[in-house]
Amino acid sequence: MEDQQQHEDCDPPAVAALYLVRFDHRLGNTILWQKHDEHISLEGAIEFKSLPSGFHNVTTDLIYFLHAGCAGVSAFDSDEAPEDQRSASLLAAGVLVHLQGTRLGKVWLHATNLQDIARRMQRDPSATHILDSYWTEHNEHSSRATSNVIDDLDPNKQPSRPVRKRQAASDHEASYSSGSIAMKPTDNTSANPAHSTRDLLLEFGPLLFPLFRAILLRQRVLLIQHPPLRKACEFVYLLSVLTSLPYPLAEAIEDSEGLSQSMALFLVGTHDIPFLQDLAARRVEQLSCEPGIESHTEARRGWIACTSDKLLAYKPDLYDVRVDMPSISGSSVEAAWPSLISSKGKIIKASQRDLRRYKSFTLALERMLEDQTETSMNSNQPDAETAISFSVPRESSIIEPLPWAAVAFESFVWWASAGEPLAESEDETDLDNNLARIASQTTRDDWMHRNRLNARPSSDIRSAEGFGMAVVAYFHQLSCALVAHSLYLDRASQHEESDNAQSHQAIVVTKRDLVKMGLDIWSAQDAQFVQRLLHIYCGKQSSVLDRTIVCCGMRIL
């Protein structure tokens, strides 16, 4: 019975559309073959989504996108063109599956098959019987129902009700369901986005934390990447999962619609500009129509997307944060890290606290990998993926410099305390250790549960899915530290207002509060973040107290 359930979990979901797109050097992107449900239209959109800008520079790729209320995956293949054509033969085979209340509907389970279809169609474009057979086998009218599709890494997902045939006009804005906090089984497939979790940590380094905070504020984040685009699409998926609020926390927020998670739009291009402009216009309209409560409505709804069209970078009204991903061919130190840039052109850097947190978390991950490797050897279990060492950036280009006031303060305190560590330093260490412990325990509990059921141990921290679950658990707890403490400050402020018969007082945030929230007490960027966090999640204004040194009753800093 357990083996049957595992087999069903790995079955590709039923498809609502199947197509083949080729670049014609005279006609441009052209749909060569298509079959789809009657309520879905592919013409004028799918050919551009499946063959985005820059694909002539790569041989193979895999992309994800949204269309007509569905999640799509497209496998790209390039080959030498016949002598009568001037350019290479560019071809893509793709499918659409209903979202079913999830981000991707497990559409990646079709990826390997589509890559094989694309290669075979390159060799013989007339072999459309391959497409006919695949459609017959996987179309939803001839396949099993897919109402139990669950996002693999998200512990807040529950199976959703089957979607209706016709979607709302804003198909991109499919609602996401939330449910039990129990970890769900994962699919051990090569195309699972969980396999890119390590790459996400390695490529962003400490910059992952300011990006995490920007998405937690439900800002619009656009990743700009040269092809290949598969990893960027998987990063969009992972960032959406990492920044979703745990179900109990979302339930504690009054009027939490739009705050539980950001929309994952995946790949967008110039053809999506009208859609992005419509989102931006509704955002501005909501701000102007409902002053005072704008942060509790549409204005706080954010999205995450990636693109290879550089034109979008020159439209800052469409996004809040732009992430310029380094070129894969780049070899210089400066090209090793992404660049986070606000829509106003400001460079966003990681704080000193982010750097310490990154060191602490990656060290904990390495220890977890080592512990489970030793356990596996002692129990004669098969080896999973090997451990990986996380590099810590030495370049100061992505880290905020330590302000002179912090240097002066720490020197003064060191002298005054005879070198004893500060209580806030101990609190910081305790918070980081607790977050890492929860991540480790979450993965270990699920792994042991699977072993008792004789199920596949995909929650082993060494596996891609187990590693991803540990990272998700860590960031969800970090979300709790930030948002839950904001709610606490709001409630404390309300009690104080009722006691003093005053209303609409600004919430005062102390350095102690910043430490408890895992923020940098010296970073102006973090101070602005906590003010925006309180405004968005609590609808309150706030002020952050400055760090001061008082000696003999006199302020000297």
Coordinates of C-alpha atoms in Angstrom, one line a residue:
M1 CA 0.0 0.0 0.0
E2 CA 2.8 2.4 0.9
D3 CA 4.7 1.5 -2.4
Q4 CA 1.5 2.3 -4.3
Q5 CA 1.2 5.7 -2.7
Q6 CA 4.8 6.5 -3.5
H7 CA 4.2 5.5 -7.1
E8 CA 1.1 7.8 -7.3
D9 CA 3.1 10.7 -5.8
C10 CA 5.6 10.4 -8.7
D11 CA 3.0 10.2 -11.4
P12 CA 2.9 13.3 -13.6
P13 CA -0.2 15.4 -13.2
A14 CA -2.8 15.4 -15.9
V15 CA -2.2 18.0 -18.7
A16 CA -4.6 20.6 -19.9
A17 CA -2.5 21.5 -23.0
L18 CA 0.4 20.1 -24.9
Y19 CA 2.3 21.9 -27.7
L20 CA 5.4 22.2 -29.9
V21 CA 6.9 25.6 -30.7
R22 CA 9.7 26.3 -33.2
F23 CA 11.5 29.5 -34.2
D24 CA 11.0 30.2 -38.0
H25 CA 13.7 32.5 -39.4
R26 CA 11.0 34.1 -41.6
L27 CA 7.8 34.0 -39.4
G28 CA 9.4 34.1 -35.9
N29 CA 8.1 32.0 -33.1
T30 CA 5.5 29.6 -34.4
I31 CA 3.3 26.9 -32.9
L32 CA 3.8 23.8 -34.9
W33 CA 1.5 21.4 -33.0
Q34 CA -1.0 21.9 -30.2
K35 CA -3.8 20.2 -28.3
H36 CA -5.6 21.7 -25.4
D37 CA -8.8 21.9 -23.4
E38 CA -11.5 24.1 -25.0
H39 CA -11.2 26.8 -22.4
I40 CA -7.5 27.4 -23.0
S41 CA -6.1 29.5 -25.8
L42 CA -2.4 29.2 -26.7
E43 CA -2.1 31.5 -29.8
G44 CA -0.2 34.8 -29.3
A45 CA 1.2 33.9 -26.0
I46 CA 2.6 30.4 -25.5
E47 CA 5.1 30.7 -28.4
F48 CA 6.7 33.7 -26.8
K49 CA 6.7 32.3 -23.2
S50 CA 8.3 29.1 -24.5
L51 CA 11.1 30.7 -26.5
P52 CA 12.1 33.8 -24.5
S53 CA 14.9 36.2 -25.4
G54 CA 18.4 34.9 -25.5
F55 CA 17.7 31.2 -26.1
H56 CA 19.8 31.3 -29.3
N57 CA 22.9 31.2 -27.0
V58 CA 22.1 27.9 -25.2
T59 CA 21.6 24.3 -26.4
T60 CA 19.1 23.1 -23.8
D61 CA 17.0 24.7 -21.1
L62 CA 13.9 24.2 -18.9
I63 CA 11.5 27.0 -17.9
Y64 CA 8.4 27.5 -15.9
F65 CA 5.7 30.0 -16.4
L66 CA 2.0 30.7 -15.8
H67 CA -0.7 30.9 -18.5
A68 CA -4.5 30.7 -18.5
G69 CA -4.7 29.7 -14.8
C70 CA -2.2 26.9 -15.4
A71 CA 1.4 26.2 -14.6
G72 CA 3.5 25.5 -17.6
V73 CA 6.9 23.8 -18.2
S74 CA 8.7 24.1 -21.5
A75 CA 11.8 22.0 -22.6
F76 CA 14.0 23.8 -25.0
D77 CA 16.4 22.2 -27.5
S78 CA 18.7 23.7 -30.1
D79 CA 20.4 22.0 -33.0
E80 CA 22.2 22.9 -36.2
A81 CA 19.7 24.0 -38.8
P82 CA 19.4 22.5 -42.3
E83 CA 21.4 24.0 -45.1
D84 CA 18.4 25.9 -46.4
Q85 CA 18.0 27.8 -43.1
R86 CA 20.2 30.7 -41.9
S87 CA 20.0 30.1 -38.1
A88 CA 20.0 27.3 -35.7
S89 CA 16.9 25.1 -35.2
L90 CA 15.2 26.3 -32.0
L91 CA 12.4 24.2 -30.7
A92 CA 10.4 23.8 -27.4
A93 CA 7.9 21.2 -26.2
G94 CA 5.7 22.1 -23.3
V95 CA 2.6 21.3 -21.2
L96 CA 0.1 23.2 -19.0
V97 CA -1.4 21.7 -15.9
H98 CA -4.0 23.3 -13.6
L99 CA -2.5 25.0 -10.5
Q100 CA -4.9 23.2 -8.2
G101 CA -4.2 25.8 -5.5
T102 CA -0.4 25.4 -5.6
R103 CA 2.5 27.3 -7.2
L104 CA 3.4 24.8 -9.9
G105 CA 1.0 21.8 -9.6
K106 CA 4.0 19.5 -9.8
V107 CA 4.4 20.3 -13.5
W108 CA 8.1 19.4 -13.2
L109 CA 7.2 15.8 -13.2
H110 CA 6.7 16.2 -17.0
A111 CA 10.1 17.8 -17.5
T112 CA 12.2 14.7 -18.3
N113 CA 9.6 13.4 -20.8
L114 CA 9.4 16.8 -22.5
Q115 CA 13.1 17.0 -22.8
D116 CA 13.1 13.6 -24.6
I117 CA 10.2 14.7 -26.8
A118 CA 12.0 17.9 -27.8
R119 CA 15.2 16.0 -28.8
R120 CA 13.2 13.5 -30.8
M121 CA 11.2 16.2 -32.6
Q122 CA 14.5 17.9 -33.5
R123 CA 15.6 14.7 -35.2
D124 CA 12.2 14.1 -36.9
P125 CA 9.8 17.1 -37.0
S126 CA 7.1 14.9 -38.7
A127 CA 6.9 12.4 -35.8
T128 CA 3.8 14.1 -34.3
H129 CA 2.5 10.7 -33.2
I130 CA 4.8 11.1 -30.2
L131 CA 2.8 14.2 -29.2
D132 CA -0.5 12.4 -29.9
S133 CA 0.4 9.5 -27.7
Y134 CA 1.6 11.8 -24.9
W135 CA -1.6 13.8 -25.0
T136 CA -3.8 10.6 -25.0
E137 CA -1.9 9.3 -22.0
H138 CA -1.7 12.4 -19.9
N139 CA -4.7 14.6 -20.8
E140 CA -6.9 15.1 -17.8
H141 CA -10.0 13.6 -19.5
S142 CA -8.2 10.3 -19.8
S143 CA -5.9 10.4 -16.8
R144 CA -6.5 10.2 -13.0
A145 CA -7.6 13.2 -11.1
T146 CA -5.0 15.5 -9.8
S147 CA -6.8 17.2 -6.9
N148 CA -4.2 16.0 -4.4
V149 CA -1.3 17.9 -5.8
I150 CA 0.8 19.4 -3.0
D151 CA 3.8 21.7 -3.1
D152 CA 6.7 19.5 -2.0
L153 CA 8.7 21.9 0.2
D154 CA 5.9 24.0 1.7
P155 CA 4.8 22.6 5.1
N156 CA 1.7 24.8 5.0
K157 CA 0.0 23.2 2.0
Q158 CA -3.0 20.9 2.0
P159 CA -4.7 19.3 -1.0
S160 CA -7.1 21.8 -2.5
R161 CA -10.4 21.3 -4.2
P162 CA -10.4 20.6 -7.9
V163 CA -10.4 23.9 -9.8
R164 CA -13.2 24.9 -12.1
K165 CA -12.8 24.7 -15.8
R166 CA -13.0 28.4 -16.3
Q167 CA -10.7 30.7 -14.3
A168 CA -11.1 34.3 -13.3
A169 CA -9.9 37.0 -15.5
S170 CA -6.7 37.5 -13.5
D171 CA -5.4 34.0 -14.1
H172 CA -1.9 34.8 -12.9
E173 CA -3.3 35.6 -9.4
A174 CA -4.4 32.1 -8.5
S175 CA -5.1 31.8 -4.8
Y176 CA -3.0 29.6 -2.7
S177 CA -4.4 27.4 0.1
S178 CA -2.8 26.9 3.4
G179 CA -3.2 24.1 5.8
S180 CA -1.4 21.7 8.2
I181 CA 2.1 22.5 9.3
A182 CA 3.1 18.9 8.9
M183 CA 5.9 18.3 6.4
K184 CA 4.7 16.5 3.2
P185 CA 6.3 13.7 1.2
T186 CA 8.5 14.9 -1.7
D187 CA 9.3 13.6 -5.1
N188 CA 12.8 12.3 -5.7
T189 CA 13.0 13.5 -9.3
S190 CA 15.9 15.3 -11.0
A191 CA 13.6 18.2 -12.0
N192 CA 12.3 18.9 -8.5
P193 CA 13.0 22.6 -7.7
A194 CA 14.2 21.4 -4.3
H195 CA 17.5 20.4 -6.0
S196 CA 18.4 24.1 -6.4
T197 CA 18.1 24.9 -2.7
R198 CA 21.9 24.6 -2.2
D199 CA 22.5 26.7 -5.2
L200 CA 20.2 29.4 -3.8
L201 CA 22.3 29.5 -0.6
L202 CA 25.6 29.4 -2.4
E203 CA 24.8 32.0 -5.1
F204 CA 23.1 34.6 -2.9
G205 CA 25.1 34.1 0.3
P206 CA 24.2 36.7 2.9
L207 CA 22.3 38.6 0.3
L208 CA 19.5 36.0 0.7
F209 CA 18.5 37.6 3.9
P210 CA 17.8 41.2 2.7
L211 CA 16.1 39.6 -0.4
F212 CA 14.0 37.5 2.1
R213 CA 13.0 40.6 4.0
A214 CA 12.0 42.5 0.8
I215 CA 9.7 39.6 -0.2
L216 CA 8.3 39.4 3.3
L217 CA 7.3 43.0 2.8
R218 CA 5.4 41.7 -0.2
Q219 CA 7.5 43.8 -2.6
R220 CA 7.6 43.0 -6.3
V221 CA 10.9 41.3 -7.0
L222 CA 12.3 40.7 -10.5
L223 CA 15.3 38.5 -11.2
I224 CA 17.1 39.3 -14.4
Q225 CA 19.1 36.4 -15.8
H226 CA 20.8 35.5 -19.0
P227 CA 19.8 32.1 -20.4
P228 CA 19.8 29.3 -19.3
L229 CA 16.8 30.2 -17.2
R230 CA 16.0 27.0 -15.4
K231 CA 17.8 27.8 -12.2
A232 CA 16.2 31.3 -12.1
C233 CA 12.7 29.8 -12.4
E234 CA 13.5 27.3 -9.6
F235 CA 14.8 30.2 -7.5
V236 CA 11.4 32.0 -7.9
Y237 CA 9.7 28.8 -6.7
L238 CA 12.0 28.4 -3.7
L239 CA 11.9 32.1 -2.7
S240 CA 8.1 32.0 -2.7
V241 CA 8.1 28.9 -0.5
L242 CA 10.7 30.4 1.9
T243 CA 8.8 33.6 2.4
S244 CA 5.4 32.2 2.9
L245 CA 4.0 32.6 6.4
P246 CA 3.5 29.4 8.5
Y247 CA -0.3 28.7 8.7
P248 CA -0.7 29.5 12.5
L249 CA 1.1 32.8 12.0
A250 CA -1.0 33.8 9.0
E251 CA -4.1 32.9 11.0
A252 CA -3.0 35.3 13.8
I253 CA -2.9 38.3 11.4
E254 CA -6.0 40.2 11.1
D255 CA -7.1 40.5 7.5
S256 CA -4.2 38.5 6.2
E257 CA -5.3 38.3 2.6
G258 CA -2.3 39.0 0.4
L259 CA 0.2 38.7 3.2
S260 CA 0.4 34.9 3.5
Q261 CA 2.7 34.7 0.5
S262 CA 3.9 36.4 -2.6
M263 CA 2.7 35.3 -6.0
A264 CA 5.2 33.3 -8.0
L265 CA 4.9 34.4 -11.6
F266 CA 8.0 32.5 -12.8
L267 CA 9.2 33.6 -16.3
V268 CA 7.9 36.8 -17.7
G269 CA 8.8 38.8 -20.8
T270 CA 8.0 41.9 -22.8
H271 CA 4.7 40.3 -23.7
D272 CA 3.8 40.4 -20.0
I273 CA 4.3 44.1 -19.7
P274 CA 0.6 44.9 -20.0
F275 CA -0.2 42.4 -17.2
L276 CA 2.5 43.9 -15.0
Q277 CA 1.4 47.4 -15.7
D278 CA -2.2 46.4 -14.7
L279 CA -0.9 45.0 -11.4
A280 CA 1.0 48.3 -10.8
A281 CA -2.0 50.4 -11.7
R282 CA -4.3 48.6 -9.3
R283 CA -1.6 48.9 -6.6
V284 CA -1.4 52.7 -7.1
E285 CA -5.2 53.0 -7.4
Q286 CA -5.6 51.2 -4.1
L287 CA -3.1 53.5 -2.4
S288 CA -4.9 56.6 -3.6
C289 CA -8.5 55.3 -2.9
E290 CA -8.0 54.1 0.6
P291 CA -5.5 56.3 2.5
G292 CA -4.6 55.1 5.9
I293 CA -5.4 51.5 5.3
E294 CA -3.5 50.9 2.1
S295 CA -1.1 48.5 3.6
H296 CA -4.0 46.2 4.6
T297 CA -5.3 45.7 1.1
E298 CA -4.0 45.2 -2.5
A299 CA -1.0 47.5 -1.9
R300 CA 0.8 44.8 0.1
R301 CA 0.3 42.0 -2.5
G302 CA 3.7 41.2 -4.0
W303 CA 5.1 38.9 -6.6
I304 CA 8.4 37.2 -7.6
A305 CA 9.4 36.6 -11.3
C306 CA 12.4 36.2 -13.5
T307 CA 13.1 37.4 -17.0
S308 CA 15.8 37.4 -19.7
D309 CA 14.4 40.6 -21.3
K310 CA 16.6 43.4 -20.2
L311 CA 14.0 45.9 -21.3
L312 CA 12.1 45.2 -18.1
A313 CA 15.0 46.5 -16.1
Y314 CA 14.4 49.9 -17.5
K315 CA 10.8 50.0 -16.3
P316 CA 11.2 50.6 -12.5
D317 CA 7.5 51.3 -12.1
L318 CA 6.8 47.6 -12.7
Y319 CA 9.0 46.3 -9.8
D320 CA 10.3 47.3 -6.3
V321 CA 13.5 45.3 -6.2
R322 CA 15.6 44.1 -9.2
V323 CA 18.0 41.3 -8.8
D324 CA 20.8 41.3 -11.5
M325 CA 22.0 37.7 -11.5
P326 CA 25.7 37.2 -12.5
S327 CA 26.5 35.8 -15.8
I328 CA 27.4 32.1 -15.7
S329 CA 30.5 32.8 -17.7
G330 CA 31.7 35.5 -15.3
S331 CA 35.0 34.7 -13.6
S332 CA 35.7 37.9 -11.7
V333 CA 35.1 38.3 -8.0
E334 CA 32.7 41.1 -8.6
A335 CA 30.6 38.9 -10.9
A336 CA 30.3 36.2 -8.2
W337 CA 27.4 37.7 -6.4
P338 CA 24.0 39.0 -7.5
S339 CA 23.2 42.7 -7.3
L340 CA 20.1 43.8 -5.4
I341 CA 18.8 47.2 -6.6
S342 CA 15.7 49.1 -5.6
S343 CA 13.4 50.6 -8.2
K344 CA 14.9 54.0 -7.1
G345 CA 18.4 52.8 -8.0
K346 CA 19.7 52.2 -4.5
I347 CA 22.0 49.2 -3.9
I348 CA 20.8 46.8 -1.2
K349 CA 23.4 45.1 0.8
A350 CA 23.5 42.5 3.5
S351 CA 24.0 43.7 7.1
Q352 CA 26.8 42.6 9.4
R353 CA 24.1 40.6 11.3
D354 CA 23.2 38.9 8.0
L355 CA 26.8 37.9 7.5
R356 CA 27.0 36.4 11.0
R357 CA 23.6 34.7 10.5
Y358 CA 24.8 33.2 7.2
K359 CA 28.0 31.8 8.8
S360 CA 26.0 30.3 11.7
F361 CA 23.3 28.8 9.6
T362 CA 25.5 27.2 6.9
L363 CA 27.8 25.9 9.7
A364 CA 24.8 24.2 11.3
L365 CA 23.8 22.8 7.9
E366 CA 27.2 21.3 7.4
R367 CA 27.1 19.8 10.9
M368 CA 23.7 18.3 10.2
L369 CA 25.0 16.8 7.0
E370 CA 28.0 15.3 8.8
D371 CA 25.7 13.9 11.6
Q372 CA 23.4 12.1 9.2
T373 CA 26.3 10.8 7.1
E374 CA 27.7 9.2 10.2
T375 CA 24.3 7.8 11.2
S376 CA 23.8 6.4 7.7
M377 CA 27.2 4.7 7.8
N378 CA 26.4 3.1 11.2
S379 CA 23.0 1.8 9.9
N380 CA 24.3 0.6 6.6
Q381 CA 21.9 2.9 4.7
P382 CA 22.7 3.9 1.1
D383 CA 24.6 7.1 0.6
A384 CA 22.7 10.2 -0.4
E385 CA 24.0 13.4 -1.8
T386 CA 27.4 14.4 -0.3
A387 CA 28.0 17.4 2.0
I388 CA 28.9 20.7 0.6
S389 CA 31.0 23.5 2.1
F390 CA 29.5 27.0 2.0
S391 CA 31.9 29.8 1.2
V392 CA 31.7 33.0 3.2
P393 CA 32.2 36.2 1.2
R394 CA 35.3 38.2 2.0
E395 CA 34.4 41.0 -0.3
S396 CA 32.8 44.0 1.4
S397 CA 30.9 45.0 -1.8
I398 CA 27.8 43.1 -0.7
I399 CA 28.1 43.7 3.1
E400 CA 27.2 47.0 4.8
P401 CA 30.3 48.5 6.5
L402 CA 30.3 48.7 10.3
P403 CA 29.5 52.3 11.2
W404 CA 32.0 54.2 13.3
A405 CA 29.4 54.6 16.0
A406 CA 29.2 50.8 16.3
V407 CA 33.0 50.5 16.5
A408 CA 33.1 53.2 19.2
F409 CA 30.3 51.7 21.2
E410 CA 31.7 48.1 21.1
S411 CA 35.2 49.4 22.1
F412 CA 33.6 51.4 25.0
V413 CA 31.6 48.4 26.2
W414 CA 34.5 46.1 25.9
W415 CA 36.6 48.4 28.1
A416 CA 33.7 48.9 30.6
S417 CA 32.9 45.2 30.8
A418 CA 36.5 43.9 30.9
G419 CA 35.9 41.9 27.8
E420 CA 32.7 40.1 28.9
P421 CA 30.2 39.4 26.1
L422 CA 27.1 41.6 26.0
A423 CA 23.7 40.1 26.8
E424 CA 22.4 41.0 23.4
S425 CA 25.3 39.1 21.8
E426 CA 24.2 36.0 23.8
D427 CA 20.6 36.6 22.7
E428 CA 21.7 36.8 19.1
T429 CA 23.6 33.5 19.4
D430 CA 20.7 31.8 21.2
L431 CA 18.3 32.9 18.5
D432 CA 20.5 31.6 15.7
N433 CA 21.1 28.3 17.5
N434 CA 17.4 27.9 18.2
L435 CA 16.5 28.5 14.5
A436 CA 19.0 25.9 13.4
R437 CA 17.9 23.4 16.0
I438 CA 14.2 23.7 14.8
A439 CA 15.3 23.2 11.2
S440 CA 17.3 20.1 12.1
Q441 CA 14.6 18.7 14.4
T442 CA 11.9 19.2 11.8
T443 CA 13.8 17.3 9.2
R444 CA 14.9 14.6 11.6
D445 CA 11.4 13.9 12.9
D446 CA 10.0 13.5 9.4
W447 CA 13.0 11.3 8.4
M448 CA 12.5 9.0 11.4
H449 CA 8.7 8.9 10.7
R450 CA 9.4 7.7 7.2
N451 CA 11.8 5.0 8.4
R452 CA 9.2 3.7 10.8
L453 CA 6.8 3.5 7.8
N454 CA 9.5 1.9 5.6
A455 CA 9.0 4.8 3.2
R456 CA 11.7 6.3 1.1
P457 CA 13.9 8.6 3.3
S458 CA 13.7 11.7 1.1
S459 CA 13.7 13.8 4.3
D460 CA 17.3 12.8 4.9
I461 CA 19.1 16.1 5.2
R462 CA 21.6 14.8 2.6
S463 CA 18.9 14.4 0.0
A464 CA 17.9 17.5 -2.1
E465 CA 14.3 17.4 -0.7
G466 CA 15.5 16.9 2.9
F467 CA 18.0 19.7 2.6
G468 CA 15.3 21.9 1.1
M469 CA 12.9 21.1 4.0
A470 CA 15.5 22.1 6.5
V471 CA 16.1 25.4 4.8
V472 CA 12.3 26.1 4.6
A473 CA 11.9 25.3 8.3
Y474 CA 14.7 27.7 9.1
F475 CA 13.2 30.6 7.1
H476 CA 9.7 30.0 8.3
Q477 CA 10.9 30.3 11.9
L478 CA 12.7 33.5 10.9
S479 CA 9.4 34.8 9.6
C480 CA 7.9 33.9 12.9
A481 CA 10.6 35.8 14.8
L482 CA 9.9 38.9 12.7
V483 CA 6.2 38.9 12.2
A484 CA 5.1 37.4 15.6
H485 CA 7.2 40.0 17.5
S486 CA 5.6 42.7 15.4
L487 CA 2.2 41.5 16.5
Y488 CA 3.4 41.4 20.1
L489 CA 4.5 45.0 19.9
D490 CA 1.2 46.0 18.4
R491 CA -0.8 44.3 21.2
A492 CA 1.5 45.9 23.8
S493 CA 0.9 49.2 22.2
Q494 CA -2.9 48.7 22.2
H495 CA -2.8 47.9 25.9
E496 CA -0.8 51.0 26.6
E497 CA -3.2 53.1 24.6
S498 CA -6.2 51.8 26.5
D499 CA -4.5 52.3 29.9
N500 CA -3.5 55.9 29.0
A501 CA -6.7 56.7 27.2
Q502 CA -4.8 57.6 24.1
S503 CA -5.0 56.4 20.5
H504 CA -2.9 56.0 17.4
Q505 CA 0.4 56.3 19.3
A506 CA 3.5 55.3 17.3
I507 CA 5.0 52.0 18.4
V508 CA 8.5 52.4 19.9
V509 CA 11.0 49.7 18.8
T510 CA 14.0 49.3 21.1
K511 CA 17.3 47.7 20.3
R512 CA 16.2 44.8 22.4
D513 CA 13.3 44.3 20.0
L514 CA 15.6 44.4 17.1
V515 CA 17.8 41.7 18.6
K516 CA 14.8 39.5 19.3
M517 CA 13.7 39.9 15.6
G518 CA 17.1 38.9 14.4
L519 CA 17.9 42.4 13.0
D520 CA 21.0 44.5 13.0
I521 CA 20.8 47.2 15.7
W522 CA 23.3 49.4 13.8
S523 CA 21.8 49.1 10.3
A524 CA 19.6 52.0 9.1
Q525 CA 18.3 49.6 6.4
D526 CA 17.0 47.2 9.1
A527 CA 15.5 50.1 11.0
Q528 CA 13.5 51.1 7.9
F529 CA 12.5 47.5 7.4
V530 CA 11.0 47.0 10.8
Q531 CA 9.0 50.3 10.4
R532 CA 7.6 49.0 7.1
L533 CA 6.9 45.6 8.6
L534 CA 4.8 47.1 11.4
H535 CA 3.0 49.3 9.0
I536 CA 2.2 46.4 6.6
Y537 CA 1.3 43.7 9.1
C538 CA -0.2 45.8 11.9
G539 CA -1.2 49.1 10.2
K540 CA 0.8 51.1 12.7
Q541 CA 3.4 53.8 12.6
S542 CA 6.6 53.2 14.5
S543 CA 9.9 54.7 15.6
V544 CA 13.2 53.0 16.3
L545 CA 15.2 54.2 19.2
D546 CA 18.8 55.2 18.5
R547 CA 21.7 53.4 20.1
T548 CA 23.3 55.7 22.7
I549 CA 26.1 55.7 25.2
V550 CA 25.4 57.6 28.5
C551 CA 28.3 58.1 30.9
C552 CA 27.8 59.8 34.3
G553 CA 24.4 61.0 33.1
M554 CA 25.8 62.5 29.9
R555 CA 25.2 61.3 26.4
I556 CA 28.5 60.9 24.6
L557 CA 27.3 59.0 21.5

